[in-house]
Amino acid sequence: MSTILNLRHSVLPGFRLSFGITLFWLALIVLLPFAALVYSTVGMGWDGFLAAVGSERVMASIRLSFATAGLSALINLVFGFLVAWVLVRYPFPGKRLVDALVDLPFALPTAVAGIALTTLYAPNGWIGQFLAPLGIKVAFTPLGIIVALTFIGLPFVVRTVQPVLEDLEKELEEAATCLGASRWDIFRRVIFPATLPSLITGGTMAFARATGEYGSVIFIAGNIPLVSEIAPLIIVSKLDQFDQQGATAVALVMLGISFVFLLLINLIQWWAARRHGAGR
Amino acid sequence: MSIEIRNIRKQFGQFTALDNVSLDIAAGELLALLGPSGCGKTTLLRIIAGLEKPDAGQVLFGGADATHTHVAERQVGFVFQHYALFRHMTVFDNVAFGLSVKPRRERPSAEEIRERVMKLLKMVQLDWLADAYPGQLSGGQRQRIALARSLAVEPKVLLLDEPFGALDAKVRKDLRRWLRELHNDMHITSVFVTHDQEEALEVSDRVVVMDHGHIEQVGRPDDIYEHPATPFVTQFLGDVNLFHGRVDAGQLTIGSYEQALGQHQDADGDAAVAYVRPHDLDLTLQADGALAQGRVEHIHAVGPVVRVELQQADGQTIEAAVSKERFRALGIVPGDTVYVTPRKLAVFLKDAAGQQDYVI
Amino acid sequence: MANLTTESRPVRYVLTAVALVFLFLFLLLPLIGVFWEALHKGWQLYLTALVEPEAWSAIKLTLISAAIAVPLNLVFGVSAAWAIARFDFRGKSLLTTLIDLPFAVSPVVAGLMFILLFGANTAAGGWLQDHGLQVIFAVPGIVLATVFVTFPFVARELIPLMQSQGADEEQAAIVLGASGWQTFRKVTLPNIKWGLLYGVILTNARAMGEFGAVSVVSGHIRGETNTIPLHVEILYNEYNFVGAFACASLLALLALVTLLVKSLVEWHLHRQQHASTLRTAEARLQAAQP
């Protein structure tokens, strides 16, 4: 254990104990199940993998999952930024309550969110009844999936952008004003670029969460094959048919695509950070 | 362009930041606003810039009322204490910002912008950093870029808020000299805020000493240093020894020490305080005509002058600064009793001065 | 010109209104909807739905699995935070990434992994079943899945908090002769108690509300392996909306309590950090000088 510790000796005790507990629990709860996933993948073989993933229904579900996750992340980028902006910059009554409410999707169980949103957006629901005459169907369509994923992802964007907006020095805007810039110029050229990295981070987190989301979606989606059936649901239905291999294959594809997305976005962030120098 | 400030008032809640302040700034002058934190100097600067709106009073630019002119139209350059550089833009884009946000009709061509920015960067000797980001620069470099950025729009007035406040001592000294030279070349009306008396005295044409929202004294640096108008200015400009006594018809009495003053002729036994700077005190071994006596406590002999700390019988400390030669001639060691005589003192009557023992 | 660094009044009002309407439609209305649907047919029906034996058994199972998962992850979270925030060791960032892994995985995939590990047709699952312990489609599986999805919360909350506080106080305590345990109890714990409370509350909320992962491993055996969220699903799919929303309202209440605690904790941390922020700002200022 002493070889793991760095040369900088610490006077604090408890490294062995705390590190041991951490490693043990991590291995048991996280690493072992992952190992099981990897193990069963290895046993699957190429043909089995392609057979499980290649069907039209599976491909459609994966496309749907990523497309709806992407669209909901875009919606959250716009409205999450707006909410963070309003919360940081403008005074209004009940602000603290509203601020606390933003975390609701973190705290509310997904199944509850799912049935609540479904009831609201059903053709006879509080919101759905106004949309139905316009010919807009939300519940039991891909639109409903986007609504649920937007609900789930909102706090990720708000909570990453909010602190950055809070820390933005007033002097930057004053300096720009002194130089003759209009409010719109200042927003476009000073404030927005400064918050962009946090927007990307928040959007990525919302997107990643949305791709795997299950509980809030299955109620509102209607789960029509080829139309509104998401990839996690495919995994569940394959498991219900005791097709573990198929389920694993779909899970792998999803993990792989998510991983590529995360890698790309991390690369962008890393590139931006490098460009702007290490200091503040 | 000249600036006139007329009867400016500014409140922040209960706090009076500026209390009826008036000030004339001549065209082409380099003026320092000097004072302790909270004295209102930064607020005054921000009101001149238009970043803050006064509760009452007027600001005139070149004789024309600019009180209600928006910052963007005042044509002021403002340099912030912490630079306020745009982190996501290169040095070049930072300096070009003011030009590139001009309305399309007034905006110079890209080529012209490039030329002007590079000229400014050469002037601040940082043209080789045009493509760097602010995060990659040192504090001194950032401050010079901030200055170049504010000059790019050819302001009529340059305002600097504690421009060297966040820099370390060495860089600060260099930049000071550099700012002075820059001003000599450009002759743009400039106002800078500082809490460092040395900086104010060294760089500016005139110094405005402020305290508690009003102006204590305005004058040339040497004038202010030699003839401080109030006890506050005396104490704020440097170390000083205090001696309590009385003034009667222009005659100062402190213990057995007596001296005729050229002022306070109508004083009638009023309590007074005499302020003497350490280097205006001479040390002697004779008791005749001495202002006070004390036991030598410490001797700091590092540097060109020797600072001697004396303790008086009542426990008060006196600090005197004498030349190396004088110190050698005296041959004093800690524990000796020595006498001090003032070469020059500033005397203020107690009732007139208000807060007497102002501690900075 | 009242304030230079803000927009004109109409712009402010419009933006605020748009944001508030969005939040109302997307967040508040669903929340109100849950309680409305649960209660609009009267209290009597509401209470009946909750005391019905299957609902009751779901509530019990939810409480049990949370009662197991929360303390386990609490011990783990504190250990991990102590090791990561107080020591330098090789592979620290890898460890931090691995701790976050359960957040990155779809809950459904999490459940799948436990089936692959402990399912009846796997080596481990078969062996355990032969020795009388069924994991999948039984309570142990539900607990495992719950522990997995709530794994990072406490550690995630504590690590940044303890890193920002630094080890100075603990080192001082050790120098003054306190034992490791005394140092932890008397110095560390009081400093992190609010963050710890919030971490526990979050863990608990997620443990009681987890749907996807638990759904995959539970087998949906009514009265036996149903937690509240799973029971909500069954009732909803049977068009028993009052029952579904009655159970859902319990979880919604839990969410509200979580939000309340979060606000309290933030308020406390804010107060606690106010003095130290000033100090940090000064230090940063000095550090910024070349």
PDB file of C-alpha atoms in Angstrom, chain A residues 31-265:
ATOM      1  CA  LEU A  31     -16.635  -3.511 -11.247  1.00  0.00           C
ATOM      2  CA  LEU A  32     -18.019  -7.018 -10.841  1.00  0.00           C
ATOM      3  CA  PRO A  33     -21.253  -6.297 -12.739  1.00  0.00           C
ATOM      4  CA  PHE A  34     -19.256  -4.545 -15.456  1.00  0.00           C
ATOM      5  CA  ALA A  35     -17.007  -7.556 -15.653  1.00  0.00           C
ATOM      6  CA  ALA A  36     -20.091  -9.711 -16.119  1.00  0.00           C
ATOM      7  CA  LEU A  37     -21.191  -7.487 -18.993  1.00  0.00           C
ATOM      8  CA  VAL A  38     -17.776  -7.715 -20.644  1.00  0.00           C
ATOM      9  CA  TYR A  39     -17.628 -11.480 -20.059  1.00  0.00           C
ATOM     10  CA  SER A  40     -20.943 -12.185 -21.700  1.00  0.00           C
ATOM     11  CA  THR A  41     -19.995  -9.924 -24.609  1.00  0.00           C
ATOM     12  CA  VAL A  42     -16.854 -11.930 -25.223  1.00  0.00           C
ATOM     13  CA  GLY A  43     -18.878 -15.121 -25.250  1.00  0.00           C
ATOM     14  CA  MET A  44     -21.320 -13.740 -27.768  1.00  0.00           C
ATOM     15  CA  GLY A  45     -19.295 -13.631 -30.963  1.00  0.00           C
ATOM     16  CA  TRP A  46     -19.748 -11.382 -33.986  1.00  0.00           C
ATOM     17  CA  ASP A  47     -22.640 -13.277 -35.555  1.00  0.00           C
ATOM     18  CA  GLY A  48     -24.671 -13.387 -32.421  1.00  0.00           C
ATOM     19  CA  PHE A  49     -24.037  -9.680 -31.920  1.00  0.00           C
ATOM     20  CA  LEU A  50     -25.125  -8.710 -35.411  1.00  0.00           C
ATOM     21  CA  ALA A  51     -28.166 -10.947 -35.263  1.00  0.00           C
ATOM     22  CA  ALA A  52     -29.302  -9.279 -32.078  1.00  0.00           C
ATOM     23  CA  VAL A  53     -28.656  -5.706 -33.145  1.00  0.00           C
ATOM     24  CA  GLY A  54     -29.240  -5.834 -36.873  1.00  0.00           C
ATOM     25  CA  SER A  55     -33.018  -6.068 -36.890  1.00  0.00           C
ATOM     26  CA  GLU A  56     -34.981  -3.070 -38.158  1.00  0.00           C
ATOM     27  CA  ARG A  57     -36.817  -2.753 -34.856  1.00  0.00           C
ATOM     28  CA  VAL A  58     -33.625  -2.495 -32.793  1.00  0.00           C
ATOM     29  CA  MET A  59     -31.983  -0.045 -35.167  1.00  0.00           C
ATOM     30  CA  ALA A  60     -35.101   2.143 -35.161  1.00  0.00           C
ATOM     31  CA  SER A  61     -35.157   2.175 -31.366  1.00  0.00           C
ATOM     32  CA  ILE A  62     -31.508   3.195 -31.129  1.00  0.00           C
ATOM     33  CA  ARG A  63     -32.019   5.937 -33.706  1.00  0.00           C
ATOM     34  CA  LEU A  64     -35.078   7.130 -31.791  1.00  0.00           C
ATOM     35  CA  SER A  65     -33.286   7.116 -28.437  1.00  0.00           C
ATOM     36  CA  PHE A  66     -30.405   9.230 -29.655  1.00  0.00           C
ATOM     37  CA  ALA A  67     -32.542  11.549 -31.785  1.00  0.00           C
ATOM     38  CA  THR A  68     -34.998  12.323 -28.985  1.00  0.00           C
ATOM     39  CA  ALA A  69     -32.161  12.660 -26.490  1.00  0.00           C
ATOM     40  CA  GLY A  70     -30.419  15.102 -28.824  1.00  0.00           C
ATOM     41  CA  LEU A  71     -33.534  17.182 -29.455  1.00  0.00           C
ATOM     42  CA  SER A  72     -34.429  17.333 -25.773  1.00  0.00           C
ATOM     43  CA  ALA A  73     -30.852  18.366 -24.979  1.00  0.00           C
ATOM     44  CA  LEU A  74     -31.161  21.180 -27.539  1.00  0.00           C
ATOM     45  CA  ILE A  75     -34.433  22.345 -25.973  1.00  0.00           C
ATOM     46  CA  ASN A  76     -32.765  22.256 -22.580  1.00  0.00           C
ATOM     47  CA  LEU A  77     -29.795  24.242 -23.856  1.00  0.00           C
ATOM     48  CA  VAL A  78     -32.132  27.062 -24.843  1.00  0.00           C
ATOM     49  CA  PHE A  79     -34.512  26.986 -21.899  1.00  0.00           C
ATOM     50  CA  GLY A  80     -31.938  25.878 -19.350  1.00  0.00           C
ATOM     51  CA  PHE A  81     -29.793  28.847 -20.278  1.00  0.00           C
ATOM     52  CA  LEU A  82     -32.800  31.136 -20.095  1.00  0.00           C
ATOM     53  CA  VAL A  83     -33.823  29.805 -16.669  1.00  0.00           C
ATOM     54  CA  ALA A  84     -30.278  30.111 -15.323  1.00  0.00           C
ATOM     55  CA  TRP A  85     -30.025  33.611 -16.767  1.00  0.00           C
ATOM     56  CA  VAL A  86     -33.292  34.758 -15.211  1.00  0.00           C
ATOM     57  CA  LEU A  87     -32.452  33.132 -11.861  1.00  0.00           C
ATOM     58  CA  VAL A  88     -29.044  34.814 -11.703  1.00  0.00           C
ATOM     59  CA  ARG A  89     -29.841  38.209 -13.172  1.00  0.00           C
ATOM     60  CA  TYR A  90     -33.415  39.300 -12.647  1.00  0.00           C
ATOM     61  CA  PRO A  91     -35.190  39.781  -9.350  1.00  0.00           C
ATOM     62  CA  PHE A  92     -38.725  38.440  -9.048  1.00  0.00           C
ATOM     63  CA  PRO A  93     -40.930  37.334  -6.164  1.00  0.00           C
ATOM     64  CA  GLY A  94     -40.630  33.692  -5.123  1.00  0.00           C
ATOM     65  CA  LYS A  95     -37.197  33.325  -6.666  1.00  0.00           C
ATOM     66  CA  ARG A  96     -35.881  30.999  -3.976  1.00  0.00           C
ATOM     67  CA  LEU A  97     -38.820  28.664  -4.425  1.00  0.00           C
ATOM     68  CA  VAL A  98     -38.368  28.620  -8.174  1.00  0.00           C
ATOM     69  CA  ASP A  99     -34.672  27.978  -7.707  1.00  0.00           C
ATOM     70  CA  ALA A 100     -35.426  24.991  -5.476  1.00  0.00           C
ATOM     71  CA  LEU A 101     -38.041  23.719  -7.945  1.00  0.00           C
ATOM     72  CA  VAL A 102     -35.416  23.423 -10.693  1.00  0.00           C
ATOM     73  CA  ASP A 103     -34.011  20.362  -8.901  1.00  0.00           C
ATOM     74  CA  LEU A 104     -37.373  18.580  -8.941  1.00  0.00           C
ATOM     75  CA  PRO A 105     -36.425  16.251 -11.823  1.00  0.00           C
ATOM     76  CA  PHE A 106     -33.393  15.117  -9.773  1.00  0.00           C
ATOM     77  CA  ALA A 107     -35.554  14.341  -6.779  1.00  0.00           C
ATOM     78  CA  LEU A 108     -38.777  13.094  -8.299  1.00  0.00           C
ATOM     79  CA  PRO A 109     -38.759   9.371  -9.107  1.00  0.00           C
ATOM     80  CA  THR A 110     -38.847   8.857 -12.849  1.00  0.00           C
ATOM     81  CA  ALA A 111     -41.947   6.690 -12.787  1.00  0.00           C
ATOM     82  CA  VAL A 112     -43.859   9.441 -11.030  1.00  0.00           C
ATOM     83  CA  ALA A 113     -42.674  11.973 -13.584  1.00  0.00           C
ATOM     84  CA  GLY A 114     -43.678   9.544 -16.324  1.00  0.00           C
ATOM     85  CA  ILE A 115     -47.279   9.027 -15.255  1.00  0.00           C
ATOM     86  CA  ALA A 116     -47.710  12.710 -14.356  1.00  0.00           C
ATOM     87  CA  LEU A 117     -46.476  13.910 -17.747  1.00  0.00           C
ATOM     88  CA  THR A 118     -48.557  11.284 -19.544  1.00  0.00           C
ATOM     89  CA  THR A 119     -51.694  12.403 -17.736  1.00  0.00           C
ATOM     90  CA  LEU A 120     -50.967  16.061 -18.518  1.00  0.00           C
ATOM     91  CA  TYR A 121     -50.288  15.504 -22.208  1.00  0.00           C
ATOM     92  CA  ALA A 122     -52.907  12.849 -22.931  1.00  0.00           C
ATOM     93  CA  PRO A 123     -55.550  14.163 -25.357  1.00  0.00           C
ATOM     94  CA  ASN A 124     -57.893  14.821 -22.443  1.00  0.00           C
ATOM     95  CA  GLY A 125     -55.175  16.048 -20.061  1.00  0.00           C
ATOM     96  CA  TRP A 126     -54.651  19.572 -18.734  1.00  0.00           C
ATOM     97  CA  ILE A 127     -52.228  20.454 -21.507  1.00  0.00           C
ATOM     98  CA  GLY A 128     -53.145  17.836 -24.091  1.00  0.00           C
ATOM     99  CA  GLN A 129     -56.726  19.120 -24.424  1.00  0.00           C
ATOM    100  CA  PHE A 130     -55.400  22.417 -25.778  1.00  0.00           C
ATOM    101  CA  LEU A 131     -52.994  20.741 -28.161  1.00  0.00           C
ATOM    102  CA  ALA A 132     -55.398  18.106 -29.520  1.00  0.00           C
ATOM    103  CA  PRO A 133     -57.596  20.594 -31.465  1.00  0.00           C
ATOM    104  CA  LEU A 134     -54.442  21.925 -33.104  1.00  0.00           C
ATOM    105  CA  GLY A 135     -53.679  18.428 -34.322  1.00  0.00           C
ATOM    106  CA  ILE A 136     -50.669  18.104 -32.025  1.00  0.00           C
ATOM    107  CA  LYS A 137     -50.415  14.743 -30.363  1.00  0.00           C
ATOM    108  CA  VAL A 138     -47.820  14.553 -27.612  1.00  0.00           C
ATOM    109  CA  ALA A 139     -48.574  11.532 -25.480  1.00  0.00           C
ATOM    110  CA  PHE A 140     -47.871   8.163 -27.135  1.00  0.00           C
ATOM    111  CA  THR A 141     -45.727   9.767 -29.872  1.00  0.00           C
ATOM    112  CA  PRO A 142     -42.009  10.598 -30.159  1.00  0.00           C
ATOM    113  CA  LEU A 143     -42.991  14.135 -29.156  1.00  0.00           C
ATOM    114  CA  GLY A 144     -43.995  12.756 -25.771  1.00  0.00           C
ATOM    115  CA  ILE A 145     -40.583  11.143 -25.396  1.00  0.00           C
ATOM    116  CA  ILE A 146     -38.963  14.524 -26.025  1.00  0.00           C
ATOM    117  CA  VAL A 147     -41.202  16.119 -23.379  1.00  0.00           C
ATOM    118  CA  ALA A 148     -40.210  13.508 -20.788  1.00  0.00           C
ATOM    119  CA  LEU A 149     -36.507  13.757 -21.625  1.00  0.00           C
ATOM    120  CA  THR A 150     -36.651  17.547 -21.471  1.00  0.00           C
ATOM    121  CA  PHE A 151     -38.119  17.265 -17.983  1.00  0.00           C
ATOM    122  CA  ILE A 152     -35.341  14.874 -16.930  1.00  0.00           C
ATOM    123  CA  GLY A 153     -32.481  16.899 -18.389  1.00  0.00           C
ATOM    124  CA  LEU A 154     -33.368  20.460 -17.448  1.00  0.00           C
ATOM    125  CA  PRO A 155     -31.531  20.689 -14.093  1.00  0.00           C
ATOM    126  CA  PHE A 156     -28.281  19.455 -15.640  1.00  0.00           C
ATOM    127  CA  VAL A 157     -28.077  22.500 -17.889  1.00  0.00           C
ATOM    128  CA  VAL A 158     -29.376  25.015 -15.350  1.00  0.00           C
ATOM    129  CA  ARG A 159     -27.077  23.824 -12.583  1.00  0.00           C
ATOM    130  CA  THR A 160     -23.933  23.883 -14.693  1.00  0.00           C
ATOM    131  CA  VAL A 161     -24.603  27.258 -16.316  1.00  0.00           C
ATOM    132  CA  GLN A 162     -25.906  29.028 -13.218  1.00  0.00           C
ATOM    133  CA  PRO A 163     -22.628  29.175 -11.233  1.00  0.00           C
ATOM    134  CA  VAL A 164     -20.722  30.359 -14.298  1.00  0.00           C
ATOM    135  CA  LEU A 165     -23.172  33.198 -14.836  1.00  0.00           C
ATOM    136  CA  GLU A 166     -22.946  34.037 -11.150  1.00  0.00           C
ATOM    137  CA  ASP A 167     -19.163  34.243 -11.279  1.00  0.00           C
ATOM    138  CA  LEU A 168     -19.072  36.336 -14.416  1.00  0.00           C
ATOM    139  CA  GLU A 169     -17.411  39.594 -13.398  1.00  0.00           C
ATOM    140  CA  LYS A 170     -19.514  42.693 -13.810  1.00  0.00           C
ATOM    141  CA  GLU A 171     -16.351  44.470 -14.948  1.00  0.00           C
ATOM    142  CA  LEU A 172     -16.321  42.504 -18.193  1.00  0.00           C
ATOM    143  CA  GLU A 173     -19.653  43.968 -19.169  1.00  0.00           C
ATOM    144  CA  GLU A 174     -18.680  47.413 -17.950  1.00  0.00           C
ATOM    145  CA  ALA A 175     -15.471  47.257 -19.947  1.00  0.00           C
ATOM    146  CA  ALA A 176     -17.405  46.274 -23.058  1.00  0.00           C
ATOM    147  CA  THR A 177     -19.908  49.081 -22.449  1.00  0.00           C
ATOM    148  CA  CYS A 178     -17.091  51.615 -22.105  1.00  0.00           C
ATOM    149  CA  LEU A 179     -15.783  50.411 -25.453  1.00  0.00           C
ATOM    150  CA  GLY A 180     -19.114  51.241 -27.025  1.00  0.00           C
ATOM    151  CA  ALA A 181     -20.708  47.793 -27.265  1.00  0.00           C
ATOM    152  CA  SER A 182     -24.505  47.464 -27.164  1.00  0.00           C
ATOM    153  CA  ARG A 183     -26.264  45.037 -24.806  1.00  0.00           C
ATOM    154  CA  TRP A 184     -26.746  42.602 -27.649  1.00  0.00           C
ATOM    155  CA  ASP A 185     -23.071  42.847 -28.649  1.00  0.00           C
ATOM    156  CA  ILE A 186     -22.088  42.231 -25.043  1.00  0.00           C
ATOM    157  CA  PHE A 187     -24.319  39.189 -24.779  1.00  0.00           C
ATOM    158  CA  ARG A 188     -23.227  37.766 -28.104  1.00  0.00           C
ATOM    159  CA  ARG A 189     -19.519  38.474 -27.829  1.00  0.00           C
ATOM    160  CA  VAL A 190     -18.723  38.556 -24.103  1.00  0.00           C
ATOM    161  CA  ILE A 191     -21.290  36.731 -21.973  1.00  0.00           C
ATOM    162  CA  PHE A 192     -22.304  33.904 -24.266  1.00  0.00           C
ATOM    163  CA  PRO A 193     -18.773  32.760 -25.190  1.00  0.00           C
ATOM    164  CA  ALA A 194     -17.838  32.795 -21.512  1.00  0.00           C
ATOM    165  CA  THR A 195     -20.724  30.475 -20.632  1.00  0.00           C
ATOM    166  CA  LEU A 196     -20.413  28.269 -23.703  1.00  0.00           C
ATOM    167  CA  PRO A 197     -18.138  25.613 -22.116  1.00  0.00           C
ATOM    168  CA  SER A 198     -20.562  25.159 -19.236  1.00  0.00           C
ATOM    169  CA  LEU A 199     -23.465  24.980 -21.675  1.00  0.00           C
ATOM    170  CA  ILE A 200     -21.709  22.206 -23.575  1.00  0.00           C
ATOM    171  CA  THR A 201     -20.997  20.340 -20.335  1.00  0.00           C
ATOM    172  CA  GLY A 202     -24.568  20.691 -19.104  1.00  0.00           C
ATOM    173  CA  GLY A 203     -26.002  19.763 -22.472  1.00  0.00           C
ATOM    174  CA  THR A 204     -23.792  16.685 -22.630  1.00  0.00           C
ATOM    175  CA  MET A 205     -24.895  15.557 -19.201  1.00  0.00           C
ATOM    176  CA  ALA A 206     -28.550  16.061 -20.106  1.00  0.00           C
ATOM    177  CA  PHE A 207     -27.996  14.170 -23.361  1.00  0.00           C
ATOM    178  CA  ALA A 208     -26.180  11.281 -21.688  1.00  0.00           C
ATOM    179  CA  ARG A 209     -28.871  10.957 -19.076  1.00  0.00           C
ATOM    180  CA  ALA A 210     -31.595  11.123 -21.703  1.00  0.00           C
ATOM    181  CA  THR A 211     -30.169   8.327 -23.855  1.00  0.00           C
ATOM    182  CA  GLY A 212     -30.478   5.837 -20.999  1.00  0.00           C
ATOM    183  CA  GLU A 213     -33.675   7.152 -19.454  1.00  0.00           C
ATOM    184  CA  TYR A 214     -36.400   4.572 -18.989  1.00  0.00           C
ATOM    185  CA  GLY A 215     -38.900   5.253 -16.211  1.00  0.00           C
ATOM    186  CA  SER A 216     -40.249   8.597 -17.304  1.00  0.00           C
ATOM    187  CA  VAL A 217     -40.383   7.651 -20.978  1.00  0.00           C
ATOM    188  CA  ILE A 218     -42.158   4.308 -21.151  1.00  0.00           C
ATOM    189  CA  PHE A 219     -45.465   5.707 -19.906  1.00  0.00           C
ATOM    190  CA  ILE A 220     -45.665   8.625 -22.306  1.00  0.00           C
ATOM    191  CA  ALA A 221     -44.027   6.958 -25.307  1.00  0.00           C
ATOM    192  CA  GLY A 222     -46.780   4.535 -26.190  1.00  0.00           C
ATOM    193  CA  ASN A 223     -44.020   2.085 -27.114  1.00  0.00           C
ATOM    194  CA  ILE A 224     -45.111   1.453 -30.674  1.00  0.00           C
ATOM    195  CA  PRO A 225     -42.434  -0.633 -32.436  1.00  0.00           C
ATOM    196  CA  LEU A 226     -40.531   1.296 -35.121  1.00  0.00           C
ATOM    197  CA  VAL A 227     -42.228   4.532 -34.041  1.00  0.00           C
ATOM    198  CA  SER A 228     -41.964   5.275 -30.349  1.00  0.00           C
ATOM    199  CA  GLU A 229     -40.045   2.387 -28.843  1.00  0.00           C
ATOM    200  CA  ILE A 230     -36.791   3.466 -27.136  1.00  0.00           C
ATOM    201  CA  ALA A 231     -33.653   1.358 -26.902  1.00  0.00           C
ATOM    202  CA  PRO A 232     -33.790   0.767 -23.114  1.00  0.00           C
ATOM    203  CA  LEU A 233     -37.257  -0.676 -23.614  1.00  0.00           C
ATOM    204  CA  ILE A 234     -35.876  -3.066 -26.244  1.00  0.00           C
ATOM    205  CA  ILE A 235     -33.374  -4.265 -23.646  1.00  0.00           C
ATOM    206  CA  VAL A 236     -36.169  -4.830 -21.143  1.00  0.00           C
ATOM    207  CA  SER A 237     -38.399  -6.679 -23.600  1.00  0.00           C
ATOM    208  CA  LYS A 238     -35.513  -8.869 -24.716  1.00  0.00           C
ATOM    209  CA  LEU A 239     -34.897  -9.700 -21.061  1.00  0.00           C
ATOM    210  CA  ASP A 240     -38.585 -10.481 -20.625  1.00  0.00           C
ATOM    211  CA  GLN A 241     -38.170 -13.032 -23.414  1.00  0.00           C
ATOM    212  CA  PHE A 242     -35.066 -14.351 -21.608  1.00  0.00           C
ATOM    213  CA  ASP A 243     -32.907 -13.193 -24.541  1.00  0.00           C
ATOM    214  CA  GLN A 244     -29.995 -12.037 -22.401  1.00  0.00           C
ATOM    215  CA  GLN A 245     -27.579 -12.121 -25.283  1.00  0.00           C
ATOM    216  CA  GLY A 246     -29.730  -9.830 -27.383  1.00  0.00           C
ATOM    217  CA  ALA A 247     -30.224  -7.459 -24.476  1.00  0.00           C
ATOM    218  CA  THR A 248     -26.495  -7.325 -23.870  1.00  0.00           C
ATOM    219  CA  ALA A 249     -25.809  -6.587 -27.526  1.00  0.00           C
ATOM    220  CA  VAL A 250     -28.209  -3.630 -27.556  1.00  0.00           C
ATOM    221  CA  ALA A 251     -26.764  -2.370 -24.271  1.00  0.00           C
ATOM    222  CA  LEU A 252     -23.275  -2.536 -25.765  1.00  0.00           C
ATOM    223  CA  VAL A 253     -24.246  -0.527 -28.825  1.00  0.00           C
ATOM    224  CA  MET A 254     -25.792   2.127 -26.604  1.00  0.00           C
ATOM    225  CA  LEU A 255     -22.782   2.266 -24.314  1.00  0.00           C
ATOM    226  CA  GLY A 256     -20.490   2.480 -27.344  1.00  0.00           C
ATOM    227  CA  ILE A 257     -22.358   5.361 -28.981  1.00  0.00           C
ATOM    228  CA  SER A 258     -22.618   7.237 -25.668  1.00  0.00           C
ATOM    229  CA  PHE A 259     -18.915   6.737 -25.112  1.00  0.00           C
ATOM    230  CA  VAL A 260     -18.059   8.183 -28.521  1.00  0.00           C
ATOM    231  CA  PHE A 261     -20.259  11.217 -27.875  1.00  0.00           C
ATOM    232  CA  LEU A 262     -18.709  11.834 -24.470  1.00  0.00           C
ATOM    233  CA  LEU A 263     -15.237  11.444 -25.885  1.00  0.00           C
ATOM    234  CA  LEU A 264     -15.967  13.940 -28.656  1.00  0.00           C
ATOM    235  CA  ILE A 265     -17.360  16.506 -26.297  1.00  0.00           C
TER     236      ILE A 265
END
